[in-house]
Short mmCIF file of C-alpha atoms in Angstrom, two decimals:
data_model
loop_
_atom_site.label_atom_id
_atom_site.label_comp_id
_atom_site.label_asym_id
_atom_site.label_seq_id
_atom_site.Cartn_x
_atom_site.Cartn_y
_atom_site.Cartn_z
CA UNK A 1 -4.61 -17.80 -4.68
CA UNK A 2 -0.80 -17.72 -4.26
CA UNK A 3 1.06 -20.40 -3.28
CA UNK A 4 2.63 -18.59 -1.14
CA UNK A 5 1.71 -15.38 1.09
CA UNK A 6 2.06 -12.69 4.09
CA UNK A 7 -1.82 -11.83 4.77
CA UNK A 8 -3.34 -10.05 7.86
CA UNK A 9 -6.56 -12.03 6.34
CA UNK A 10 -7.61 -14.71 8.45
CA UNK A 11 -6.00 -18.34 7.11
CA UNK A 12 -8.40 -20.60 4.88
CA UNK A 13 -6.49 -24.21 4.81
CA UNK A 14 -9.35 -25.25 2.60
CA UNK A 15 -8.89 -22.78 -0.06
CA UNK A 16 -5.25 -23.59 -0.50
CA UNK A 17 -6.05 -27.40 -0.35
CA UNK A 18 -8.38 -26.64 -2.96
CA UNK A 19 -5.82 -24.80 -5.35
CA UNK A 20 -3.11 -27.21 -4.62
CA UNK A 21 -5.10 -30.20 -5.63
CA UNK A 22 -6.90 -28.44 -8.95
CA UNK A 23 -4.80 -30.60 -11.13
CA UNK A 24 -4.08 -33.52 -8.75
CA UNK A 25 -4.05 -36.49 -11.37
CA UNK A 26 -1.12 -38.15 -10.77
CA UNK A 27 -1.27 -37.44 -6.74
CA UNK A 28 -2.23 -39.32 -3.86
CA UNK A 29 -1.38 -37.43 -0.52
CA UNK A 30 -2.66 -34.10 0.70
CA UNK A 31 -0.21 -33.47 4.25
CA UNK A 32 -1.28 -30.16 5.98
CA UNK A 33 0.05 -28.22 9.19
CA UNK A 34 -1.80 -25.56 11.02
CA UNK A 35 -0.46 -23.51 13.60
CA UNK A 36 -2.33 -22.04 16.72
CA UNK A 37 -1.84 -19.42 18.91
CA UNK A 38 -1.76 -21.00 22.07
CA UNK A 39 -3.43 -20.21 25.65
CA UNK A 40 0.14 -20.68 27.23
CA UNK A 41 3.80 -20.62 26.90
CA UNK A 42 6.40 -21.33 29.27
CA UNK A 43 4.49 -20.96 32.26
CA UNK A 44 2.80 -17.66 30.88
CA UNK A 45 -0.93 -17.19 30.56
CA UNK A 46 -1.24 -16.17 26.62
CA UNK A 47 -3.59 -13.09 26.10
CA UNK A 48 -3.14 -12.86 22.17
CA UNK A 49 -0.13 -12.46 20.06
CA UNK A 50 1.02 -9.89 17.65
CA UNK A 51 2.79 -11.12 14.90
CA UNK A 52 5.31 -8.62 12.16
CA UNK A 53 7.09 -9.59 9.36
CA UNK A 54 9.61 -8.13 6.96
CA UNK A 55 7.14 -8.85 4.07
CA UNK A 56 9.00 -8.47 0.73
CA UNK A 57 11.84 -10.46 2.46
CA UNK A 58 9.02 -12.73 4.18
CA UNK A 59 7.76 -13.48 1.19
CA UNK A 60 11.28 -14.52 -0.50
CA UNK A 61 12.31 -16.31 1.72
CA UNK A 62 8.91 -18.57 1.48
CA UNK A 63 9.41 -18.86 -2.10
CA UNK A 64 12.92 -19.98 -1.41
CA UNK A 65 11.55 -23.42 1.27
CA UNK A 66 9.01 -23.77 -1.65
CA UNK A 67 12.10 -24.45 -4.10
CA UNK A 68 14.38 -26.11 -1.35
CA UNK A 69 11.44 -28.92 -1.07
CA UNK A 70 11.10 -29.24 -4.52
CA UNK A 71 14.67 -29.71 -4.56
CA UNK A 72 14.78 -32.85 -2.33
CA UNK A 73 11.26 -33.46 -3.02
CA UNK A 74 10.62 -33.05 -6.95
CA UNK A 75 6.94 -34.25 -6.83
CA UNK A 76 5.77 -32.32 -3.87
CA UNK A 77 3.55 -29.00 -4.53
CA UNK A 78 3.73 -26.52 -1.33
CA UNK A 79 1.74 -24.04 -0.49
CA UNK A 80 2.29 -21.51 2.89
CA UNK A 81 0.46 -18.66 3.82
CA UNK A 82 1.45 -16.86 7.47
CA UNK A 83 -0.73 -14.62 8.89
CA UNK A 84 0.54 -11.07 11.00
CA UNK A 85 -0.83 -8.67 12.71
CA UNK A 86 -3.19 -9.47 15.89
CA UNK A 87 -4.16 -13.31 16.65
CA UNK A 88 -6.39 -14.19 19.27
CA UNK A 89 -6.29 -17.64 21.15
CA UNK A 90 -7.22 -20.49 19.04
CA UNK A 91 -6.35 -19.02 15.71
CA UNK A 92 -4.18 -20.00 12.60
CA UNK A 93 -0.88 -18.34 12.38
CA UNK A 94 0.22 -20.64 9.74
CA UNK A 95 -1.08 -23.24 7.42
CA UNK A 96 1.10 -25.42 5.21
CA UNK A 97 -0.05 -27.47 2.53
CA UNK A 98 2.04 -30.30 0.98
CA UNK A 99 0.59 -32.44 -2.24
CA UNK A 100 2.44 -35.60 -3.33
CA UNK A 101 2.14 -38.40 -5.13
CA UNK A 102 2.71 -40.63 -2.27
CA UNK A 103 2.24 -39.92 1.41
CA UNK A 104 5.66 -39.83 2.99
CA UNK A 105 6.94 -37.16 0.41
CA UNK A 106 4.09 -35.28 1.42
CA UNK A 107 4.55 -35.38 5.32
CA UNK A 108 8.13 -35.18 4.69
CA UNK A 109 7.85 -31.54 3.07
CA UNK A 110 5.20 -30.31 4.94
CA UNK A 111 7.52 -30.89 8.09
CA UNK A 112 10.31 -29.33 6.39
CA UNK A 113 8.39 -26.21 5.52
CA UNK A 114 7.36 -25.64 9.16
CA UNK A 115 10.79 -26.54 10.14
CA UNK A 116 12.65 -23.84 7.70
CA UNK A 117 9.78 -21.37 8.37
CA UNK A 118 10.90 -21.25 12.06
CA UNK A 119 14.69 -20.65 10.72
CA UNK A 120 15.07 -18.49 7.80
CA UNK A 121 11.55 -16.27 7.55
CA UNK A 122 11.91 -12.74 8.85
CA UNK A 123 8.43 -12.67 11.31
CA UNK A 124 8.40 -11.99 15.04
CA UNK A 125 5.93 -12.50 17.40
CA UNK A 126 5.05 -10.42 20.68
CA UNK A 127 3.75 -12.74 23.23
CA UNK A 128 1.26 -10.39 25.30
CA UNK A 129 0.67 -12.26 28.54
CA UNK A 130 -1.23 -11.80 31.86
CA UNK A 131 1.14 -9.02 33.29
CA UNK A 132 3.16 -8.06 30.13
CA UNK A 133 4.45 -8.65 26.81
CA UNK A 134 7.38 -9.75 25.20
CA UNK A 135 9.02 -10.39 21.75
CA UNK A 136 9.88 -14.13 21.10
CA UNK A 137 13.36 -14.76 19.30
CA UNK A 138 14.01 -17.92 18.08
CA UNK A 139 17.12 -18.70 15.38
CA UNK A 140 19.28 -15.94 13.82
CA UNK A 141 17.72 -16.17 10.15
CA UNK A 142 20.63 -17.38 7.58
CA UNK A 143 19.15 -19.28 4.98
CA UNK A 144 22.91 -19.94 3.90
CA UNK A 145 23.68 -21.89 6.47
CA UNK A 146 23.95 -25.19 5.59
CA UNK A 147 23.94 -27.02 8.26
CA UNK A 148 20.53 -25.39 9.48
CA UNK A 149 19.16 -27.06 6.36
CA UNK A 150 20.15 -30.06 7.26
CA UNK A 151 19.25 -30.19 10.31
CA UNK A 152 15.35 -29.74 9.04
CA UNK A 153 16.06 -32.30 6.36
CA UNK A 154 16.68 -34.42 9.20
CA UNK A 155 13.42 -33.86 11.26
CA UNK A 156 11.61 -34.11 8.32
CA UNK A 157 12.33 -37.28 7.33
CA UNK A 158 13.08 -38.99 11.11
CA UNK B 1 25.03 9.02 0.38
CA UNK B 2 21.67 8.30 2.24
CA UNK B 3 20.63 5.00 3.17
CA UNK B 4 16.86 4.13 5.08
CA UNK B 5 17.65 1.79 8.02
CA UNK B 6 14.44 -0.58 8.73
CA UNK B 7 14.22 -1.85 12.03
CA UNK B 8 12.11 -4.78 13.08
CA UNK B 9 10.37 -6.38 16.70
CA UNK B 10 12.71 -5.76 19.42
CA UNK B 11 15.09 -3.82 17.32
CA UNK B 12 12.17 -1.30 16.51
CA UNK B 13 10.91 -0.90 20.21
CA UNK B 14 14.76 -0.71 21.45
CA UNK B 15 15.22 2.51 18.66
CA UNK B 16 11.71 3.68 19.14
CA UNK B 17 11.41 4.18 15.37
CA UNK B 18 11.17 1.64 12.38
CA UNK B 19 12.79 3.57 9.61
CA UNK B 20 15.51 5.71 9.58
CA UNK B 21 17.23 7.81 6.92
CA UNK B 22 21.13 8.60 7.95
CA UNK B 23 23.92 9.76 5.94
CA UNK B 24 26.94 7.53 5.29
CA UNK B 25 30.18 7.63 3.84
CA UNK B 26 30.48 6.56 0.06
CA UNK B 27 31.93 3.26 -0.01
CA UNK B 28 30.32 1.99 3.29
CA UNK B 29 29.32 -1.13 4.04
CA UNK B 30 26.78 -2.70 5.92
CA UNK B 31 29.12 -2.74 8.85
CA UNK B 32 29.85 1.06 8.58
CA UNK B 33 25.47 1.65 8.39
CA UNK B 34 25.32 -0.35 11.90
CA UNK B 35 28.52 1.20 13.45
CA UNK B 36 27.29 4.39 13.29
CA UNK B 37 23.73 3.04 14.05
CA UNK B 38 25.14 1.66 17.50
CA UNK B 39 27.16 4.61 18.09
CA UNK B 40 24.08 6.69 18.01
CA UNK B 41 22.15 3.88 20.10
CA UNK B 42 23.66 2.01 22.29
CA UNK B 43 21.12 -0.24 23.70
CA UNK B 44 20.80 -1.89 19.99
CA UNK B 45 24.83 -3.29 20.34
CA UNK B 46 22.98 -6.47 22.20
CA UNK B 47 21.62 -8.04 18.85
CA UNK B 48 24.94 -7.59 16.98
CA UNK B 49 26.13 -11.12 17.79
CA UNK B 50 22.43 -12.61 16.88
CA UNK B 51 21.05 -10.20 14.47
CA UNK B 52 20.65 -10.80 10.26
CA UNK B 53 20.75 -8.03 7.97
CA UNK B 54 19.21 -7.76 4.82
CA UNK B 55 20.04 -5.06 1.78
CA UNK B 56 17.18 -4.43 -0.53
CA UNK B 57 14.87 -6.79 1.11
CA UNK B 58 17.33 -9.86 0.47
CA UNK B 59 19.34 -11.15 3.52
CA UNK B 60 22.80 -9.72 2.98
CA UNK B 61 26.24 -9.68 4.92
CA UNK B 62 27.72 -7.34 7.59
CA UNK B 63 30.95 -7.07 4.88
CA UNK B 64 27.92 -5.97 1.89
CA UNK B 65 28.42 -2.82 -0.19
CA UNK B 66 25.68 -0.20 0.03
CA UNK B 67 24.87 2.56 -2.13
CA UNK B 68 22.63 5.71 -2.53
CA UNK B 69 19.21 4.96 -1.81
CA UNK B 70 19.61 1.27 -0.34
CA UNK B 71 17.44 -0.01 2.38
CA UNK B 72 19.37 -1.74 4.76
CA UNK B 73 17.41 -3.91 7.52
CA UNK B 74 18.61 -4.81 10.97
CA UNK B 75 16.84 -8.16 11.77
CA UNK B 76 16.56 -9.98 15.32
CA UNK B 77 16.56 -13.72 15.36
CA UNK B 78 12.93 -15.01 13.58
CA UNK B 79 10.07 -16.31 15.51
CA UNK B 80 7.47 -17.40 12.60
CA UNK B 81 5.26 -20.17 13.11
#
């Protein structure tokens, strides 16, 4: 399984726990983030959402918050898989696994990840609502923006 | 030279198509792809202060080269998660 990925597969957390921690010896924290499609957003009843990515550039830019956290965090193994296509209510978008010898690297990273994911990795979502749809924009993806980094350096280890 | 313009989310549905193949001068830049691009459609000249662009499938600058054959991507602001 890669460690990291752009799948319209459904997510398995388990099966990248499981990969992660093949060769866990010398670690003693396993920090994992899910994220769910949710029944509503600002004031909208959710019906599902359709997610698209870029997925050669996706899939770079993964790599890249997999090498930023090892970076800052040189004990931390990461694994992130996003999924695209249609999700119904109640279903992963995104899992995150973080493995570390101790437990605040661990959450630490795993916050990061989600926190970079949301900034620098070319996927949309289409919010299709009770009465309509519409495409969710959130930051304008530069991963050389430095002080974007740092701001999810800072969140990550508040 | 021909380039393929990829167009994602908004950007796509705004176009009504997610590739393009348009001729542009040798020597242009990224800038000169998305002039003409917004020339052609108007509507798109809302993302230009928010948008990314990519070359190749990296994420690139406006002021970027392109060449024969390059595919040069027109991306709204990201909404993974």
């Amino acid at each position: 399984m890669a460690q990291v990925a752009i799948t319209a597969e459904r997510l398995d957390l388990e099966a990248l726990t499981t990969e992660l921690v093949r060769e866990a010896r010398g670690d003693g924290a396993v920090a994992t983030f899910t994220g769910l499609v949710r029944d509503h957003n600002q004031g909208r009843n959710v019906c599902f959402l359709e997610y698209e990515a870029y997925e050669p550039l996706a899939v770079r830019a993964l790599h890249r918050i997999v090498d930023e956290a090892r970076a800052t965090w040189p004990d931390v193994r990461l694994g992130l898989h996003h999924r695209i296509g249609r999700l119904e209510i109640g279903e992963a978008s995104i899992v995150i696994v973080a493995v570390s010898p101790h437990r605040s690297d661990a959450f630490a990273a795993c916050r990061y990840a989600i926190e970079r994911v949301k900034q620098i990795v070319p996927i949309w979502k289409r919010e299709h609502f009770e009465g309509g749809d519409v495409w969710l924009e959130g930051a304008t993806a530069d991963p050389d923006d430095e002080n974007a980094r740092q701001a999810a350096q800072r969140i990550a280890c508040a | 030279m021909r380039v393929t313009i990829r167009l994602f989310a908004r950007l796509r549905d705004l176009a009504g198509a997610a590739e393009l193949v348009r001729e542009v001068p040798d020597h242009a830049t990224v800038q000169t792809v998305w002039n003409a691009l917004k020339s052609e459609m108007p509507s798109l000249v809302e993302y230009e202060r928010t948008m990314s662009v990519a070359v190749n499938a990296e994420y690139s600058r406006m002021g970027a080269a392109v060449h024969e054959g390059d595919e040069v991507a027109f991306l709204p602001p990201v909404s993974g998660g």
